[in-house]
Coordinates of C-alpha atoms in Angstrom, one line a residue:
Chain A
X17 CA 0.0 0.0 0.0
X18 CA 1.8 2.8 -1.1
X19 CA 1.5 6.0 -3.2
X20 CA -0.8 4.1 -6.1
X21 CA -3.0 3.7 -3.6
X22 CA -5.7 6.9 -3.9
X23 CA -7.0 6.7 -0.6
X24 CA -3.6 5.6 1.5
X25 CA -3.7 6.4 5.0
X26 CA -0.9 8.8 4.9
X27 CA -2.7 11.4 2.1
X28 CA -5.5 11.2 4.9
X29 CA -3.1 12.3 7.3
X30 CA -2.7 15.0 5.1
X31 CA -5.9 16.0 4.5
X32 CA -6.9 16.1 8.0
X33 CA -3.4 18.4 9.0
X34 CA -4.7 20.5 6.0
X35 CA -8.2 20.6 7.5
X36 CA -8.3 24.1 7.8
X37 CA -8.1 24.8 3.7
X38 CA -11.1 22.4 3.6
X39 CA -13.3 24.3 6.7
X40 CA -12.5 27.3 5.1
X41 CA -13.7 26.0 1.5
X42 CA -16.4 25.0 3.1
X43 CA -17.5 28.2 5.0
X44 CA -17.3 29.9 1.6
X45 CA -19.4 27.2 -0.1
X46 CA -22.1 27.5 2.7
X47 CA -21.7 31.5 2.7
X48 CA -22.1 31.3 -1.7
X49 CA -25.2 29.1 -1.2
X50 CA -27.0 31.4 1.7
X51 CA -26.6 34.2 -0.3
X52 CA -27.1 32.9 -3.7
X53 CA -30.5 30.7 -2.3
X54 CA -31.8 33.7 -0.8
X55 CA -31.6 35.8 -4.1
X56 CA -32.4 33.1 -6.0
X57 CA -35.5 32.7 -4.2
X58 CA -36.5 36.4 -4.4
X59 CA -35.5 36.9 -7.8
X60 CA -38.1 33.9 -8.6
X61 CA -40.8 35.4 -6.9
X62 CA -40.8 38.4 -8.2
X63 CA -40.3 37.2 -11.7
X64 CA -42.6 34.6 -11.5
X65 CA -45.1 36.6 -11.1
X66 CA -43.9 38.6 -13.7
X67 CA -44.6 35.6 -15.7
X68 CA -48.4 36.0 -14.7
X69 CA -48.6 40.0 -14.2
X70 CA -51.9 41.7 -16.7
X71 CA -48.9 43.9 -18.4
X72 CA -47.4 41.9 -21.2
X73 CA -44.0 44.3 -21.2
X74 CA -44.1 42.7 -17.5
X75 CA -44.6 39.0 -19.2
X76 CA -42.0 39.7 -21.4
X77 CA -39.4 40.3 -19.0
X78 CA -39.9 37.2 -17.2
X79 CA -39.4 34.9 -20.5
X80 CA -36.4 37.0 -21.2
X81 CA -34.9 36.2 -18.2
X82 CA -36.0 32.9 -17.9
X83 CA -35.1 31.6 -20.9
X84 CA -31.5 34.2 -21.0
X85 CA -30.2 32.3 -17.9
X86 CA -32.0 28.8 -18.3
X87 CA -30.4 28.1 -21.8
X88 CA -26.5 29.2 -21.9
X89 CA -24.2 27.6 -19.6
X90 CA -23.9 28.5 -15.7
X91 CA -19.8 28.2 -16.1
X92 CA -20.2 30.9 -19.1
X93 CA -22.5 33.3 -16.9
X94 CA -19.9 33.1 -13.6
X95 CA -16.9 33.1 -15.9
X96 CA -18.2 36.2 -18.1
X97 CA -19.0 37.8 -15.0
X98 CA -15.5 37.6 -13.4
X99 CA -13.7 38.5 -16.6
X100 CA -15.6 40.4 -18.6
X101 CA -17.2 43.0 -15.7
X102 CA -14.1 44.1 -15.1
X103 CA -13.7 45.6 -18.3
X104 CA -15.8 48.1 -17.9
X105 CA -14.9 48.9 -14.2
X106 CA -17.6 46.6 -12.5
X107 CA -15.1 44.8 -10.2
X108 CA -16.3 42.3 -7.5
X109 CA -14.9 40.5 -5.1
X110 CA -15.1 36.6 -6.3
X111 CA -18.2 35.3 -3.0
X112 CA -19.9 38.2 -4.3
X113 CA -19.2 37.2 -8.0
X114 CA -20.0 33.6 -6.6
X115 CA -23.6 35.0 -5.2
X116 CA -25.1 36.9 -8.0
X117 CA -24.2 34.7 -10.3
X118 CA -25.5 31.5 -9.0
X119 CA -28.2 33.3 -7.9
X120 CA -29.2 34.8 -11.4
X121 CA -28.9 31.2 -12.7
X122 CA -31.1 29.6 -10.0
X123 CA -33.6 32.7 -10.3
X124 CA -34.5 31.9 -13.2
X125 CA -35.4 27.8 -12.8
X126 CA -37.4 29.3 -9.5
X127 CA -39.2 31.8 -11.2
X128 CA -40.4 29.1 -13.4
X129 CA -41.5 27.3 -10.3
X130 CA -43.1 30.4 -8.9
X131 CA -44.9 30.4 -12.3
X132 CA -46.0 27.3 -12.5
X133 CA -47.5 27.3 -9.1
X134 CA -49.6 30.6 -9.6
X135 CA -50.9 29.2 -12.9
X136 CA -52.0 26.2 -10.8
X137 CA -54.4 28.1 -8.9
X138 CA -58.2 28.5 -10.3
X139 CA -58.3 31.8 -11.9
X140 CA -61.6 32.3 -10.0
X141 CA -59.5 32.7 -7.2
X142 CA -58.2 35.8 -8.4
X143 CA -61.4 37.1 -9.5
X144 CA -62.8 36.3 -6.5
X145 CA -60.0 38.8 -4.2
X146 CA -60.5 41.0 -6.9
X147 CA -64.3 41.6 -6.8
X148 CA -63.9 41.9 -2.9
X149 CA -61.9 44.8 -3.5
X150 CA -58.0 43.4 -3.0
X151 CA -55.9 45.0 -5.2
X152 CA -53.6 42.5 -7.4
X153 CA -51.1 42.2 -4.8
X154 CA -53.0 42.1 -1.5
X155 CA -54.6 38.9 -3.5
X156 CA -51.1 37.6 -5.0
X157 CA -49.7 37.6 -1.1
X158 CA -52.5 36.5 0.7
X159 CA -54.8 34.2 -1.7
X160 CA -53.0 32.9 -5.0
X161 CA -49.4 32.5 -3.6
X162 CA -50.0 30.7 -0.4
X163 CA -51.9 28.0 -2.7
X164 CA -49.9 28.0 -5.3
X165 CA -47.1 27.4 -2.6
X166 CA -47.7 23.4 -2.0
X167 CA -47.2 22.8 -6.1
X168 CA -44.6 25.7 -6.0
X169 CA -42.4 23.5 -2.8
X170 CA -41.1 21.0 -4.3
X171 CA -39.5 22.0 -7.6
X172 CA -38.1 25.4 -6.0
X173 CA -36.5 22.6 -3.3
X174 CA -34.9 21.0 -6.4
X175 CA -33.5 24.1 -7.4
X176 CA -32.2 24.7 -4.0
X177 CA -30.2 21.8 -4.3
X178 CA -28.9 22.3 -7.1
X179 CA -28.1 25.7 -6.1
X180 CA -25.3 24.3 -3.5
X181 CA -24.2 21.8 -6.2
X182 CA -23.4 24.5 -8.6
X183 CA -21.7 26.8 -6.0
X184 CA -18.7 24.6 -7.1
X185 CA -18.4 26.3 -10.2
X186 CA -16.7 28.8 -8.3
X187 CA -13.8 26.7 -8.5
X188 CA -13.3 28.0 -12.0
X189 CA -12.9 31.7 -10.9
X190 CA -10.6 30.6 -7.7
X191 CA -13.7 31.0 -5.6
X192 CA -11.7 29.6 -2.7
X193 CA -15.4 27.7 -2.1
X194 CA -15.0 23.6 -0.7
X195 CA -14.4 22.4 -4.7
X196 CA -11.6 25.2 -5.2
X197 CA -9.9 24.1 -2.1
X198 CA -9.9 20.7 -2.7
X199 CA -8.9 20.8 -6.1
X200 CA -5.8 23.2 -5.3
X201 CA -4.6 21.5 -2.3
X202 CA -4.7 18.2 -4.1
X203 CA -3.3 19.7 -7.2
X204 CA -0.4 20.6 -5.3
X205 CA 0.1 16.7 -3.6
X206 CA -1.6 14.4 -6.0
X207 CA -3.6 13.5 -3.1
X208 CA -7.2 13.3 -5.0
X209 CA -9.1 10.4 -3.3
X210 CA -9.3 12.1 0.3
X211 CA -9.7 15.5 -1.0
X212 CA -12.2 14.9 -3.7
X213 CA -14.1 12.5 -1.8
X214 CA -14.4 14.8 1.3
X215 CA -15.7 17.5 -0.9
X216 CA -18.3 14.8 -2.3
X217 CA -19.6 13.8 1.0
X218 CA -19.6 17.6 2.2
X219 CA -21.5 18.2 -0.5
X220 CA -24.1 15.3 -0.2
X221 CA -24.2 16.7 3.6
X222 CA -25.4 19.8 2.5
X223 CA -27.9 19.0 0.4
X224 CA -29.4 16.1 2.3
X225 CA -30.1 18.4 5.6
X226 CA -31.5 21.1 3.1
X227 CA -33.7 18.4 1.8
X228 CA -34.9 16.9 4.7
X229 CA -35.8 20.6 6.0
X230 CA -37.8 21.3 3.1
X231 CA -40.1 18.0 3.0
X232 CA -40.6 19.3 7.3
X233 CA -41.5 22.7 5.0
X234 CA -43.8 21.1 2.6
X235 CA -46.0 19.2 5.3
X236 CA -46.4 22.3 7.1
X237 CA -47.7 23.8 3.8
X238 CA -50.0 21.2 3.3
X239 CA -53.7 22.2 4.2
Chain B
X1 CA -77.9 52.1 -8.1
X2 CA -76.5 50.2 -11.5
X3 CA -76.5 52.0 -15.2
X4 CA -75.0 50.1 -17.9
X5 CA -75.2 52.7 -21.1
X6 CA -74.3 51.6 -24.2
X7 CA -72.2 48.9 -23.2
X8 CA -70.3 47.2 -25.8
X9 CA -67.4 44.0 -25.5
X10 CA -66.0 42.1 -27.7
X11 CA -63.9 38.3 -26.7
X12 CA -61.4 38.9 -30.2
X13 CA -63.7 39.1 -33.4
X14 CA -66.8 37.7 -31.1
X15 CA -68.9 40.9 -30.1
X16 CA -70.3 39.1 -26.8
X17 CA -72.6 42.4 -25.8
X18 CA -73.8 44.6 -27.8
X19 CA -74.9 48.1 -27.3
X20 CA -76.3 46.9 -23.4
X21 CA -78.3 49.8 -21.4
X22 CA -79.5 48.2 -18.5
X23 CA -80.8 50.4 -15.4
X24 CA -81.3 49.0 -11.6
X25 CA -82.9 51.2 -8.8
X26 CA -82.2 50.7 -5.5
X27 CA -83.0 47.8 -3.9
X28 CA -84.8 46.3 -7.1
X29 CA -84.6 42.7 -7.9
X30 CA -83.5 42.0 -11.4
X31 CA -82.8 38.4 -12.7
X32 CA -80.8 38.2 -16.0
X33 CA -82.2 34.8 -17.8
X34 CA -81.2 33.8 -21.4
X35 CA -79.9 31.0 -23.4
X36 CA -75.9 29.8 -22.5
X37 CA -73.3 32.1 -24.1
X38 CA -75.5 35.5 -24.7
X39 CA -73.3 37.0 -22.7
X40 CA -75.5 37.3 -19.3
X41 CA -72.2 36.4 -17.1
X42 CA -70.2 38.9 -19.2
X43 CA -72.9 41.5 -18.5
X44 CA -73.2 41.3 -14.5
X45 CA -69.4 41.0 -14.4
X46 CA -69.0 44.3 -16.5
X47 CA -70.8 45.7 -13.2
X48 CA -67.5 45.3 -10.6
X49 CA -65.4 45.6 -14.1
X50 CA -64.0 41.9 -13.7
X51 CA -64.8 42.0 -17.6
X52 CA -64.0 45.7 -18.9
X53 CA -66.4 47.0 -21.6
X54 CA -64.8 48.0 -24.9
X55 CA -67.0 50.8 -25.4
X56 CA -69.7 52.5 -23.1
X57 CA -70.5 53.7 -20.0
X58 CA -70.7 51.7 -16.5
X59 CA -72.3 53.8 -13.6
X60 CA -72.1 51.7 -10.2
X61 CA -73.8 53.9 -7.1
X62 CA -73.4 57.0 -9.0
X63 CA -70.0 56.8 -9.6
X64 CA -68.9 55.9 -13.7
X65 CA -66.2 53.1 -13.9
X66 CA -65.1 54.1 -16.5
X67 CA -63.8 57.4 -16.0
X68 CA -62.8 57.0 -12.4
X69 CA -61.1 53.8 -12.3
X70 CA -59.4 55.3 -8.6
X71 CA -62.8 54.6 -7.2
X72 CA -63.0 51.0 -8.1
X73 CA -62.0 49.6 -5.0
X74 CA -65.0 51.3 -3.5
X75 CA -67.5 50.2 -5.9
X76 CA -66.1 46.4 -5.4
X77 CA -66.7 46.6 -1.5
X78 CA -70.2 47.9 -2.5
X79 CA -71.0 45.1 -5.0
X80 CA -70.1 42.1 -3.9
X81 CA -70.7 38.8 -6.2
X82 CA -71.1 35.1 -5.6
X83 CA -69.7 33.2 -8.4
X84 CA -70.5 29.9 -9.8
X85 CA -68.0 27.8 -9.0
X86 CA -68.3 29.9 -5.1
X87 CA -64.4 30.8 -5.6
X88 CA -64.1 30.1 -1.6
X89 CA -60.5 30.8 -0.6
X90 CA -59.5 27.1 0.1
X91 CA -56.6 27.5 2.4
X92 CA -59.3 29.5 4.7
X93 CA -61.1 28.5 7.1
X94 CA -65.1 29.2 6.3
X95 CA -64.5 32.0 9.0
X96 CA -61.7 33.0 7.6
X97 CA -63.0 33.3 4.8
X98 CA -65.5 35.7 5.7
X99 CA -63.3 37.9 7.8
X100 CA -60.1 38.4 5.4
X101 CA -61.6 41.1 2.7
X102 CA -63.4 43.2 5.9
X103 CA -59.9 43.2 7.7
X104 CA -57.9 43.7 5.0
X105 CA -59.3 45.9 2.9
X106 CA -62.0 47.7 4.9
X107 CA -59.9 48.1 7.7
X108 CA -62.1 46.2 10.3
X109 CA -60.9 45.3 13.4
X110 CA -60.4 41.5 13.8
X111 CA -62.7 41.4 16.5
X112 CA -65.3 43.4 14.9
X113 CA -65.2 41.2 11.6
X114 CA -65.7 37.8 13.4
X115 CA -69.1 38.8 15.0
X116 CA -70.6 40.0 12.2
X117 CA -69.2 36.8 10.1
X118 CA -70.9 34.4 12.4
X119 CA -73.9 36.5 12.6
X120 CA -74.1 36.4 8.7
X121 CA -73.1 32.3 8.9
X122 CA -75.7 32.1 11.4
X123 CA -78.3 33.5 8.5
X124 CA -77.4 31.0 6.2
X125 CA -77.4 28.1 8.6
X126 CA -73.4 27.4 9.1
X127 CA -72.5 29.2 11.7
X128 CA -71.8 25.5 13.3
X129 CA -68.5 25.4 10.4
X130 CA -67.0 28.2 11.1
X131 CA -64.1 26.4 12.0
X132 CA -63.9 24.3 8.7
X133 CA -62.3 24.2 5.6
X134 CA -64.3 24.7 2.6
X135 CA -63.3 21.3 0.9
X136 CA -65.1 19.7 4.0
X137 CA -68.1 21.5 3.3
X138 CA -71.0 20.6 0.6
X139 CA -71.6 22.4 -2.6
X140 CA -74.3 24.1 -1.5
X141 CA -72.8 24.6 1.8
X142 CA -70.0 26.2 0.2
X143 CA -72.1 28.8 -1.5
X144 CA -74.1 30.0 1.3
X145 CA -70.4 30.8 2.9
X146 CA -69.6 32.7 -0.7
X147 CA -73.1 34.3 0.1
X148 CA -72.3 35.1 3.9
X149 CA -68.8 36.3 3.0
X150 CA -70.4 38.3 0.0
X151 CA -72.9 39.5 2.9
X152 CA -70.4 40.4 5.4
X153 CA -68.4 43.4 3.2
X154 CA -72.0 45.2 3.7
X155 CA -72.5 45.6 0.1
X156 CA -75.2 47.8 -1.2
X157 CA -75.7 45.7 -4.0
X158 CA -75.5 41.6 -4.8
X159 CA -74.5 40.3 -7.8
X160 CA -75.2 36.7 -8.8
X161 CA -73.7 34.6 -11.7
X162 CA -75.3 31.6 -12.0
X163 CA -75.4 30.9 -8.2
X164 CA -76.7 27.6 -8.5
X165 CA -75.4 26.0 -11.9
X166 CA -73.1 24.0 -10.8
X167 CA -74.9 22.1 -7.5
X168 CA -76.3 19.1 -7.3
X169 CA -80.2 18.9 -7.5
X170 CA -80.9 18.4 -3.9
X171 CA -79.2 21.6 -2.6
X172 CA -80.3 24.0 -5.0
X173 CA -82.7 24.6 -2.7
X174 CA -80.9 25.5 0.3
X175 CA -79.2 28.2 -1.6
X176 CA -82.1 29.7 -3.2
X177 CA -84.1 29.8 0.3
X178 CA -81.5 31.9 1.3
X179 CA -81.0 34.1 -1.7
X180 CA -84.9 34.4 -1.5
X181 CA -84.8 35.8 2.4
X182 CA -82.0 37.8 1.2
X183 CA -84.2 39.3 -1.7
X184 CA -87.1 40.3 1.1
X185 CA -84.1 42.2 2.9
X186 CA -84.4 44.8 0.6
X187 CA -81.2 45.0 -0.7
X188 CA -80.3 45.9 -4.4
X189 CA -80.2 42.2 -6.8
X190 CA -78.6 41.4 -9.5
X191 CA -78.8 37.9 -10.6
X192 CA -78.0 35.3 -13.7
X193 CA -80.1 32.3 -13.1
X194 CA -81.6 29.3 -14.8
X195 CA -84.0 29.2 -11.3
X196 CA -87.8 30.3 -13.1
X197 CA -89.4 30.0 -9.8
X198 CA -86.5 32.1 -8.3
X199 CA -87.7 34.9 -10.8
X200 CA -90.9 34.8 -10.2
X201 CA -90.8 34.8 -6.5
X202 CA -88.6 37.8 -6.1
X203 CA -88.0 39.5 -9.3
X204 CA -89.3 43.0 -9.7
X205 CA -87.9 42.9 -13.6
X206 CA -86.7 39.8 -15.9
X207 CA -84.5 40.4 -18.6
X208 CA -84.3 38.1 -21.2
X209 CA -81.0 38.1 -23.3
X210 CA -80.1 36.8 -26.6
X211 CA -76.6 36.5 -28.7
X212 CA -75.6 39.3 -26.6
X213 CA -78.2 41.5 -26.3
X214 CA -81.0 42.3 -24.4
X215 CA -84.0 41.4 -25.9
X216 CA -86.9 41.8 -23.7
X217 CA -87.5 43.5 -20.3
X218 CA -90.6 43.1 -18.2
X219 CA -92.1 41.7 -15.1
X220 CA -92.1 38.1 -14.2
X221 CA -95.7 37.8 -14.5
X222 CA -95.6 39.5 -18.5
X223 CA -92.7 37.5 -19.1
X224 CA -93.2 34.2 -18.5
X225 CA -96.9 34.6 -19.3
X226 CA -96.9 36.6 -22.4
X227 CA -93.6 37.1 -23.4
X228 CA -93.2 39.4 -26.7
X229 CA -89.7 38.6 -28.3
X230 CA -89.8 35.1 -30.6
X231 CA -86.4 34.3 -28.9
X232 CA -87.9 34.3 -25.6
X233 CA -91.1 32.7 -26.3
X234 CA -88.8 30.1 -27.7
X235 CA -86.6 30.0 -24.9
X236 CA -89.6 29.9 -22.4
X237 CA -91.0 26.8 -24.6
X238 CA -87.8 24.9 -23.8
X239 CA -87.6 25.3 -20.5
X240 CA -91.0 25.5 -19.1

């Protein structure tokens, strides 16, 4: 058992005296997907129902979006940002780069959620609000969007996961995010079995907590 | 209390009302009858403007829609309607449902909205389910809470689309007993209906409309005894 072994004890040895690089990735990666989930999430809602608003100006905004971040490549967007901005003086430091882009990218797959969910609730709803007097968004906030939330759940929770997933694209930029760091530190030792399968795991950590959260989320939804 | 003047709408190339003038005093009874798709729903809901008219006046308590869209609001709190499918607010309780419009856009106080909700539920027999959800309740259940939450925005005016169309045969009747003591209240009626003994009871005018238009006007008794229009003496022959 030597050094052909990927995962020999001694690289894990390394790993673990190198555990700080890998906390560190990891505060980033949890720091990227906060921010990034939280704009993500408002960006959806208030494009969604964009995607449903009387104004078509209003409806065409929303497919622009939608389908400008939904159909080219989330490496292009993050890259494009980091390089590209700079050019004309828009300079950001890289979790910030990390945020908006991720969160533009995932803003658009939950505005499509957020849109499918209104659409899901009777349109006699709406009239219904309406004719009491409700203006369009008293009865968006307190009539359509609290149904349309149980079909609405479940895909934005996909997204959401995805969402921490793609926060290793930050590795591309030098994020210093948990995929970043591992790659680096094991670029530097050859040492890819611990480091790559510590990331995986931290990853699958991640997402299975924020997953189990939002089926506790979904049952309270359900009336 | 309601002045439609030469109303006029149009669903693309399909003119669905054409040139409507149609006049309700206060706290008359009309009942809009007619033939499926000659635009009696379209009509009533030009009233609150859930359909806007393409050309024409609407005139709701003296105040025209049309012009002075800022007063909408108003006018919507004043009219209220029940809807066919009763459009309940599903993730409501039935009290709940009654209370939300008063509190949130009148400005009621919770406290103040809940009494008079179960006073109202109490007038259409539910006051026992104020505590349920609307998908426990029946059909006709379900619209007497549309009525009692209608009731409880203290509208001047009640507009009907097709109350009853889509109940079962057995509880048409519990809803019309109640639209019927709610017609002797004296408030102001609008209502689309297929229910002929509904018009006669409390009707003070019938109006009978065709391909969207209104082709006769009288009381219940002229009407459905001697009604003038062919369409409507067809109509009558049908369904009678």
């Amino acid at each position: 058992m030597g050094v052909n072994n990927p995962f020999a004890l001694y690289k894990w040895q390394a790993l673990f005296d190198a555990r700080d690089i890998f906390i560190d990735g990891l505060t980033t990666t949890l720091e990227v997907a906060i921010g990034a989930l939280i704009l993500s999430v408002l960006l959806g809602i208030i494009f969604g129902i964009a995607g449903v608003f009387p104004n078509k100006f209003i409806r065409v905004l929303n497919r622009v979006y939608v389908e400008f971040f939904q159909n080219t490549p989330l490496v292009v967007q993050v890259v494009f940002i980091y390089n590209a901005l700079p050019q004309i003086h828009i300079v950001m430091p890289v979790l910030l780069i990390g945020i908006i882009g991720v969160g533009l990218y995932t803003g658009a797959y939950m505005a499509e959620a957020v849109r499918g969910g209104i659409l899901s609730v009777s349109k006699g709803q709406l009239e219904a609000a309406m004719s009491q007097g409700f203006n369009y968004w008293q009865a968006m906030w307190y009539i359509i969007l609290p149904q349309a939330k149980r079909v609405m759940l479940p895909s934005m929770a996909n997204q959401a996961i995805n969402l921490v997933k793609n926060t290793s694209v930050l590795a591309m930029i030098a994020g210093g995010d948990l995929m970043y760091q591992a790659d680096s530190w094991s670029g530097s030792n050859m040492y890819y079995g611990p480091a790559y399968l510590t990331a995986g795991v931290s990853y699958w950590i991640i997402c299975f907590l924020l997953s189990k959260y939002i089926n506790k989320l979904e049952k309270k939804a359900e009336v | 209390m309601i002045h439609l003047i030469g109303v006029n709408k149009y669903f693309g190339n399909n003119h669905v009302l054409k040139d409507i003038n149609l006049h309700v005093k206060p706290g008359e009874k009309v009942v809009v009858i007619g033939p499926s798709g000659s635009g009696k729903s379209t009509m009533i809901r030009c009233i609150n403007q859930l359909e806007k008219p393409d050309s024409g006046d609407v005139i709701v308590d003296g105040i025209n829609l049309i012009k002075s869209k800022a007063q909408l609001k108003k006018i919507r709190q004043e009219a209220a309607m029940v809807f066919q499918q009763f459009n309940l607010y599903p993730h409501k309780t039935v009290l709940e449902n009654l209370t939300i419009a008063p509190i949130l856009v009148q400005g009621k106080n919770r406290d103040e909205a809940e009494q008079t909700g179960l006073e109202f539920l109490a007038r259409v027999g539910l006051k026992d389910k104020a505590g349920a959800y609307p998908s426990q309740l029946s059909g006709g259940q379900q619209q007497r809470v549309a009525i009692a939450r209608a009731l409880n925005m203290h509208p001047k005016i009640m507009l009907f689309d097709e109350p009853t169309s889509a109940l079962d045969p057995e509880m048409i009747k519990e809803v019309l007993d109640v639209m019927v003591d709610l017609a002797h209240s004296g408030i102001t009626m609008v209502c689309v209906t297929h229910e002929m003994g509904f018009a006669r009871e409390v009707a003070d005018h019938v109006i009978f409309m065709a391909d969207g238009q209104i082709l006769e006007t009288g009381t219940p008794a002229a009407f459905f005894d001697n009604p003038q229009n062919e369409r409507a003496k067809q109509f009558l022959s049908k369904i009678l």
